[in-house]
XYZ file of C-alpha atoms in Angstrom:
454
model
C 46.114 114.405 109.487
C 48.458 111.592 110.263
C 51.116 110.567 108.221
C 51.305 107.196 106.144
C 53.293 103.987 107.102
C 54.755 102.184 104.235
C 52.067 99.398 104.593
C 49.452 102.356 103.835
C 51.501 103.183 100.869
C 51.753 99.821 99.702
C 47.952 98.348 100.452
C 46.563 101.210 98.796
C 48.408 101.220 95.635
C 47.008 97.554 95.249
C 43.521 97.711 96.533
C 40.714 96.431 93.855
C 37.767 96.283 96.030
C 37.095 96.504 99.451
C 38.825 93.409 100.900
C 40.302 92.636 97.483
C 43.859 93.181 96.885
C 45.880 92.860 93.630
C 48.976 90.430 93.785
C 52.400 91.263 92.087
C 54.254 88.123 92.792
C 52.634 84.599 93.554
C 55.621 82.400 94.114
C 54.570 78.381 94.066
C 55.670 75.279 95.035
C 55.190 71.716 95.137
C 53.212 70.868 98.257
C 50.346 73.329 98.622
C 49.429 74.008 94.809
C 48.486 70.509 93.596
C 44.596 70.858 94.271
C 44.771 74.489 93.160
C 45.862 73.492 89.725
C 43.110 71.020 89.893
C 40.508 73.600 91.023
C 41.380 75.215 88.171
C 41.033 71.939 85.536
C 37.466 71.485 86.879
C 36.723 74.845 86.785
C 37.907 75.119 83.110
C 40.045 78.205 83.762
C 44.114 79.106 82.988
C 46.155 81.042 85.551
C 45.240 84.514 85.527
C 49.404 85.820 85.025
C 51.487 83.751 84.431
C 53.801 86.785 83.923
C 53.302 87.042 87.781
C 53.653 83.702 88.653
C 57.206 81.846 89.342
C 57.342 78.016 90.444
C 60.065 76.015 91.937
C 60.281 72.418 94.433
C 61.356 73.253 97.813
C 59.661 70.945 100.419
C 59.657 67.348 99.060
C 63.392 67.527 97.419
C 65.622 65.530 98.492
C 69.317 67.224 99.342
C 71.662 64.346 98.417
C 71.438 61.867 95.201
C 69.956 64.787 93.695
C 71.394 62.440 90.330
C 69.083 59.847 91.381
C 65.238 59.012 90.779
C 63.588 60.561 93.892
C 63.346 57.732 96.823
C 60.302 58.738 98.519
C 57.513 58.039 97.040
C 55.148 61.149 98.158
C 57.740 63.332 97.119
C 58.216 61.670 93.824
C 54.450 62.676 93.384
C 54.277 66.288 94.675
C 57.486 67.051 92.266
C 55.714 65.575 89.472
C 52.635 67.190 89.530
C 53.938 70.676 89.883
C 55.670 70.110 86.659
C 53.105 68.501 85.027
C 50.973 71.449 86.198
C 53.088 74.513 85.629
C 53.537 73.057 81.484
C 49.532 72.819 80.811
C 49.245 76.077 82.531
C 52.428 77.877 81.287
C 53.558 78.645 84.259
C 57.519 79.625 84.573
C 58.863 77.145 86.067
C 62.623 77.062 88.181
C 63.371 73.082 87.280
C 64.546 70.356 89.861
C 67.950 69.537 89.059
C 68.870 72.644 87.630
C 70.650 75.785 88.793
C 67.718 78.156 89.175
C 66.110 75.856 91.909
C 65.921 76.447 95.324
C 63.622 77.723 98.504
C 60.782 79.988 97.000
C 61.964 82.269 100.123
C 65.058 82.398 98.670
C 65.514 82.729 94.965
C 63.078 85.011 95.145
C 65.544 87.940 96.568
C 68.917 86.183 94.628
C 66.875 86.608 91.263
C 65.635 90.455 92.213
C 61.874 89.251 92.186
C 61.167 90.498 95.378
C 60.907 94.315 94.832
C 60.093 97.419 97.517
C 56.243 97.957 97.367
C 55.426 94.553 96.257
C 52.334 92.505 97.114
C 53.891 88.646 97.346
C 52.029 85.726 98.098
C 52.852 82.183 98.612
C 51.488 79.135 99.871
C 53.817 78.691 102.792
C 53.385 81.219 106.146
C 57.274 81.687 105.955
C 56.468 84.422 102.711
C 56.608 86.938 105.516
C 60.515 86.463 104.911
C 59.814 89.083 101.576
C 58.729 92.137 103.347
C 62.307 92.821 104.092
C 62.844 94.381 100.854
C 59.886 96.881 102.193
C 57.265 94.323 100.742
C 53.819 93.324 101.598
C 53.714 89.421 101.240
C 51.547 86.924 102.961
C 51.752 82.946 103.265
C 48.180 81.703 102.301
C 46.610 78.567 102.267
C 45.827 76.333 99.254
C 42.303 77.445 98.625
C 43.953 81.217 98.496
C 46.673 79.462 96.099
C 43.912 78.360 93.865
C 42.078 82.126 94.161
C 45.277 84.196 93.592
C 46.470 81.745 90.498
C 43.054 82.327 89.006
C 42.388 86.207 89.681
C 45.600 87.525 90.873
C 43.902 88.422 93.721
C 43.780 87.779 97.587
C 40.930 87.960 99.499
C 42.931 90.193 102.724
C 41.086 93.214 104.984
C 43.523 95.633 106.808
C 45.194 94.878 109.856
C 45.994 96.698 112.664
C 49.603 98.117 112.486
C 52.599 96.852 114.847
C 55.861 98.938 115.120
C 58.386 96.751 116.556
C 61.603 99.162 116.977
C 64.710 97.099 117.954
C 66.718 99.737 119.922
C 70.770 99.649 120.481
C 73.254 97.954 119.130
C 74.240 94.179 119.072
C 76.994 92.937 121.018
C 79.014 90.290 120.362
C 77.655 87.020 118.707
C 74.313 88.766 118.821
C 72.686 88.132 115.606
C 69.181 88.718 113.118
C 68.291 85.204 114.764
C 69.000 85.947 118.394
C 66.703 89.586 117.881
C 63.598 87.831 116.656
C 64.374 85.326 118.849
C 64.413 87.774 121.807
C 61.162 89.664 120.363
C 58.787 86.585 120.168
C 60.521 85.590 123.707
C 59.179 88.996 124.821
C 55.558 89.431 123.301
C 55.029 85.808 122.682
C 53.725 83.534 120.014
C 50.399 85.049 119.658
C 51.879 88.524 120.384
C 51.483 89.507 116.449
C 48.264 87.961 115.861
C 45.269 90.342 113.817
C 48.536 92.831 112.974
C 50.707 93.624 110.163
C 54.353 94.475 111.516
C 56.745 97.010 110.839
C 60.519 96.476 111.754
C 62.526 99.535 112.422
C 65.273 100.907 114.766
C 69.207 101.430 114.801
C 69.649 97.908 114.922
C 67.435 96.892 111.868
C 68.907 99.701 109.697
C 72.651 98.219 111.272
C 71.657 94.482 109.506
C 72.077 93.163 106.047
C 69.516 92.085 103.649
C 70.176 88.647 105.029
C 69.648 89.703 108.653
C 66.329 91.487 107.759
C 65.200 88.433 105.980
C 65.931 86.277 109.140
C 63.518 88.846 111.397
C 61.124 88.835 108.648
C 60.403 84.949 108.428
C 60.031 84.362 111.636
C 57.305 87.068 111.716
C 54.739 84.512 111.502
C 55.988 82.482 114.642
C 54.545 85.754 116.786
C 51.429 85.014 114.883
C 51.387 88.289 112.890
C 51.061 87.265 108.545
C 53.117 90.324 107.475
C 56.088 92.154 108.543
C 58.103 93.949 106.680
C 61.308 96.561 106.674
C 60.802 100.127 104.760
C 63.369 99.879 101.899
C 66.885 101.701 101.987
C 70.148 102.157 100.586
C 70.913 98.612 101.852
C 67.922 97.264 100.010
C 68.788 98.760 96.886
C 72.525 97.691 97.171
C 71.368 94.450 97.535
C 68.799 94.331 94.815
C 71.488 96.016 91.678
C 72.261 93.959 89.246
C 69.941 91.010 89.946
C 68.268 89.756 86.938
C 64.938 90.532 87.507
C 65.238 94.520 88.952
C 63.970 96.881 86.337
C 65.902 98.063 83.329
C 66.072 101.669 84.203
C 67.161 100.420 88.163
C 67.893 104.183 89.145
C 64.051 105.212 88.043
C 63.202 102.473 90.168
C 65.166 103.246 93.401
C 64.016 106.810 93.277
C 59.820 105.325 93.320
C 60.790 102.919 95.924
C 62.147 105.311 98.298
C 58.742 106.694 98.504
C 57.970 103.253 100.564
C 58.848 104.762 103.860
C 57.172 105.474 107.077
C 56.335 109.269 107.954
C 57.896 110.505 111.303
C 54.503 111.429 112.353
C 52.767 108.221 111.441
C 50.435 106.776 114.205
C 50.803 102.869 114.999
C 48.287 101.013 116.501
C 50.652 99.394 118.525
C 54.105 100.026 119.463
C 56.942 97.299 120.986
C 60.579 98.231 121.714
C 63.029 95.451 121.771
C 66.409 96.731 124.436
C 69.000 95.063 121.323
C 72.017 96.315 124.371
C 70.710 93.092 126.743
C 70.604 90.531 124.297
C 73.230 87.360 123.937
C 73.271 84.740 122.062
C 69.925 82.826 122.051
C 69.103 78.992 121.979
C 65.528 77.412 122.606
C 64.287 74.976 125.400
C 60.864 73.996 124.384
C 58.622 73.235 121.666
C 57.628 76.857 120.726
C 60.220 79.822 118.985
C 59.110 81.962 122.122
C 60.423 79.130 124.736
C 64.222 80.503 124.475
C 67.206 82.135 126.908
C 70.350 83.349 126.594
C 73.017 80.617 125.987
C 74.434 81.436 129.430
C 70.685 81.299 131.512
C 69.071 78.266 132.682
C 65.798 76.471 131.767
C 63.343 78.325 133.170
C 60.679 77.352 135.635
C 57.453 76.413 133.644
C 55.075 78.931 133.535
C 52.305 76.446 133.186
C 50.823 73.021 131.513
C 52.419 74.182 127.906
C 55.658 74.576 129.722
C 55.474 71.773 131.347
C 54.505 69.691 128.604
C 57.467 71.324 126.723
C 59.852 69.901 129.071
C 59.249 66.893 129.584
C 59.026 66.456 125.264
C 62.510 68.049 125.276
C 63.914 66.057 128.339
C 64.894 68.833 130.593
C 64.307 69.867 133.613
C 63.954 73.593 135.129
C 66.886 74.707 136.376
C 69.504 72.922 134.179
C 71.883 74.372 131.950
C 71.315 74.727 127.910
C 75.478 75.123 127.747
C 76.976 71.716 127.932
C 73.878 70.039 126.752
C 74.710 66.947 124.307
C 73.675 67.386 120.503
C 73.406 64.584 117.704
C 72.701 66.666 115.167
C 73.523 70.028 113.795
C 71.352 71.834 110.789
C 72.192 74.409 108.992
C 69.901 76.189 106.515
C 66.557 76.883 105.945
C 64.577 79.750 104.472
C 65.331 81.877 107.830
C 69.227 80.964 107.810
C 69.929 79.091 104.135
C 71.822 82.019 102.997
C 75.229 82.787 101.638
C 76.005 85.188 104.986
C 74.579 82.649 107.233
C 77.039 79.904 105.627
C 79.777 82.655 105.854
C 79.058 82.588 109.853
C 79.065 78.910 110.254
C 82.155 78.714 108.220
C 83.874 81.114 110.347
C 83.184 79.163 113.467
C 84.088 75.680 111.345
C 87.146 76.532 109.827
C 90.492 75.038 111.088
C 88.507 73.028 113.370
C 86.255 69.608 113.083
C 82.962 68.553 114.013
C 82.822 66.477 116.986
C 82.671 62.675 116.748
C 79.321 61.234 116.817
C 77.735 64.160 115.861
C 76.208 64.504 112.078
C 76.138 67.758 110.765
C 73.791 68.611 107.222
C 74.984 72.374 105.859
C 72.275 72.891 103.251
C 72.242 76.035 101.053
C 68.852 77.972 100.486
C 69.480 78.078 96.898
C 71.385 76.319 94.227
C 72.775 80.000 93.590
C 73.635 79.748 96.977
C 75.882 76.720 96.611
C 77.513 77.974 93.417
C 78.440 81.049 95.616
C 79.631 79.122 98.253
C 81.508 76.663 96.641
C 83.094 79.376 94.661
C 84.138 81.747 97.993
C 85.458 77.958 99.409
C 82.804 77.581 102.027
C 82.219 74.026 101.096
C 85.698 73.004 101.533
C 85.288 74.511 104.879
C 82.084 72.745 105.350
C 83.713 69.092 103.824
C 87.294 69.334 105.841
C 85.566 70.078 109.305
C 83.498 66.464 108.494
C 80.431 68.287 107.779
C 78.012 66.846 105.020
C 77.785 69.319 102.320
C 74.016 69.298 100.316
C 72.015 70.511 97.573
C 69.384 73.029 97.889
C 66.138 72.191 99.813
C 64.004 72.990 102.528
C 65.413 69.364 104.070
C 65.401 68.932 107.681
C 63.668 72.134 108.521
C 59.871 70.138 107.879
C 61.702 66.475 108.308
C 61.475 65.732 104.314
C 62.881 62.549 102.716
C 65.886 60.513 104.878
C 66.444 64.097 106.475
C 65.264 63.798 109.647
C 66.055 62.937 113.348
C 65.550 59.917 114.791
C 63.618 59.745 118.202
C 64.907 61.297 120.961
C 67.797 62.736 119.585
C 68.769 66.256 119.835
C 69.439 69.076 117.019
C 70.946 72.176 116.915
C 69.144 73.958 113.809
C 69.102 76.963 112.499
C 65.567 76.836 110.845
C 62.094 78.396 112.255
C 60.313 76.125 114.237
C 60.857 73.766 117.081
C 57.153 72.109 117.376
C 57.334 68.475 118.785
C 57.950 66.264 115.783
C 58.586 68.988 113.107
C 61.853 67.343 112.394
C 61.415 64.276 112.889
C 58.929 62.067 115.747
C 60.163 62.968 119.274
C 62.741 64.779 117.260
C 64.434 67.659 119.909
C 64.785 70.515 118.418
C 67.182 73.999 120.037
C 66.804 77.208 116.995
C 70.069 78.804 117.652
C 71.895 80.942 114.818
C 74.438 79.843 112.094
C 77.427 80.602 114.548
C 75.471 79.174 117.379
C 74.862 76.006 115.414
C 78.411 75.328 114.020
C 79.598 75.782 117.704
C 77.599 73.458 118.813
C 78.667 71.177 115.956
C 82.468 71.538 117.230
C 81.914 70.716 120.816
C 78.854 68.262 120.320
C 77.060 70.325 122.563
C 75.474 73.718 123.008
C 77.938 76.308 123.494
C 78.404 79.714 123.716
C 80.230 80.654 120.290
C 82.100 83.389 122.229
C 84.135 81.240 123.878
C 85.140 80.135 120.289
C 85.636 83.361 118.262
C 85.922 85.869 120.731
């Protein structure tokens, strides 16, 4: 008999019925909960656990004037309603404005929700960020919102398994972001579709928490729902002392150890990504999978959705990404909002200025996040190099409130997606990493952040 992947150990510890699986975490925001709370009014029921049930605003926030009434009207409204909605259903509840807010993807691992063998769901596809702790968690859609807060239950069969093993070690300025980068690059943005993943190698086990998180959310731009990293001693570093682990935390590390992959387990698939060949990675298009090294040309299109990519981006096959003209820099995010990715930028900003004519938002995942960093003197870092310095929000990642590009212009970002118009209409969009991103902010163009640290 074959052995057991940790997604076998974890599905069927939470199975209820065939095609019915029990939830442990259903984290919820502002934008795709409001007509599940009202499916539940007209339905006359409560949330099923509240216990198991944490809400925050994300999306809609805005990231400056946080003192101020919100400006924009629709996000005045989506804020409102989720706290109207969490107090008639008694739902706990991480308030705008105060220090427990921030990016569901990312409070959830600063307060030690996110646990090894955890079902998490959310209603945002980025959820996929949580299997790093060795998790099971799955972005759903607002129907499934409405479903999970009334049963604690997801509607989910079994997937096929995908074993993605990054192999080698990274060189320099190689980082989390340039790997998945490289891996949807390679297999493409359907290559995940109808599978669950599994991340594993030298270089996965060589990366931080935050570095697994970063692979993990961008899971979903290879099309796959779930990936996730079998917990270690680096997960359970991470996790000590946050205020959510259980009481008896060395009881708990010894059951989640038992989330692990045998040797002898059988995948369904298997990909191998050569981590020794890999640079620093920027995009060219309008998909994650449309990227090259920093050093490489734009390639030749491979057909109409190339082709179409280029001309939205303005480029032409054959140019250079190094030397290209930014206007804007972003840094943060769910995939790179985190106190190591501000550490990188930082490193790259410090004792040096952002260029003129180029504006540059640093926005922390978390308001835990900012404390950090202003207390480790990031922000002064961040403020002296003439970068703007923000509260915590998804901001120009989806194009929310006054953060977003105008038309044509051109952004280095560290987020997840670079679809036409995602930050902004005929907003340009390269994903680069933190380092990547505050090099480019320093030279007002792309650049290879070797050339700056090395």
């Amino acid at each position: 008999m074959a052995g057991r992947t940790a997604i076998d150990r974890i599905w069927d510890e939470h199975v209820v019925d065939d095609g019915l699986l029990f939830c442990d975490l259903h984290l919820v925001q502002e934008v795709s909960s409001p007509q599940a709370f009202d499916e539940l009014r007209l339905g006359g029921r409560g949330v099923r656990r509240p216990d198991r049930t944490v809400a925050t605003a994300d999306h809609a926030v805005p990231t400056a004037g946080r003192a101020l009434p919100i400006a924009d009207d629709m996000a005045r409204l989506q804020v409102e309603a989720l706290e109207r909605n969490v107090a008639d259903f008694g739902v706990p509840y991480l308030r705008y404005r105060s220090s427990g807010q921030g990016i569901v993807h990312v409070i959830g691992p600063d307060l030690g929700l996110t646990q090894p063998g955890m079902t998490i769901v959310c209603g945002d596809s980025h959820t996929s960020t949580h299997g790093a702790f060795g998790a099971l968690a799955f972005g759903i859609g607002t129907s499934e919102v409405g479903h999970v807060l009334a049963t604690q239950t997801l509607v989910q069969d079994r997937q096929p398994q995908l074993r993605v093993t990054f192999a080698g070690t990274r060189g320099e300025g190689v980082t989390a972001k340039d790997m998945v980068l490289a891996l949807i690059r390679q297999i493409g943005t359907a290559g995940g579709t109808g599978h669950f993943v599994e991340y594993a190698g030298p270089a996965i086990e060589a990366l931080s928490m935050e570095g697994r998180m970063t692979v993990c959310n961008m899971t979903v731009e290879a099309g796959a729902r779930a990936g996730l990293v079998a917990p270690d001693d680096t997960t359970f570093a991470y996790l000590e002392g946050r205020p959510c682990v259980p009481a008896d935390f060395a009881a708990a590390v010894e059951r989640w150890r038992g989330y692990r992959t045998d040797p002898d387990a059988v995948f369904d698939r298997e990909v191998v990504v050569d981590v020794d060949r890999l640079a620093p990675t920027v995009t060219w298009g309008t998909n994650p999978g449309q990227s090259v090294p920093v050093t490489e040309p734009v390639p030749a299109p491979a057909g109409e959705g190339d082709e179409r990519a280029l001309a939205y981006m303005g480029l032409t096959a054959g140019e250079p990404l190094l030397g290209l003209p930014v206007d804007r820099v972003f840094i943060g995010s769910c995939t790179n909002g985190r106190i190591e990715d501000l550490e990188a930028a930082a490193r790259v900003l410090g004792g040096r200025r952002v260029k003129d004519g180029v504006r540059v938002l640093v926005v922390p995942g978390s308001m835990a996040v900012k404390e950090e960093a202003e207390r480790r003197g990031l922000a002064d870092v961040f403020i002296a190099a003439g970068a703007e310095w923000r509260d915590a929000g998804c901001s120009m990642c989806v194009g929310m409130n006054e953060d977003i590009l105008d038309p044509g212009e051109r952004c280095a970002s560290t987020s997840n997606r670079n679809f036409e118009g995602r930050q902004g209409r005929l907003g340009r969009t390269h994903l680069m990493s933190p380092a990547m991103a505050a090099a480019a902010a320093v030279e007002g163009r792309i650049a290879d952040v070797r050339e700056l640290v090395g």
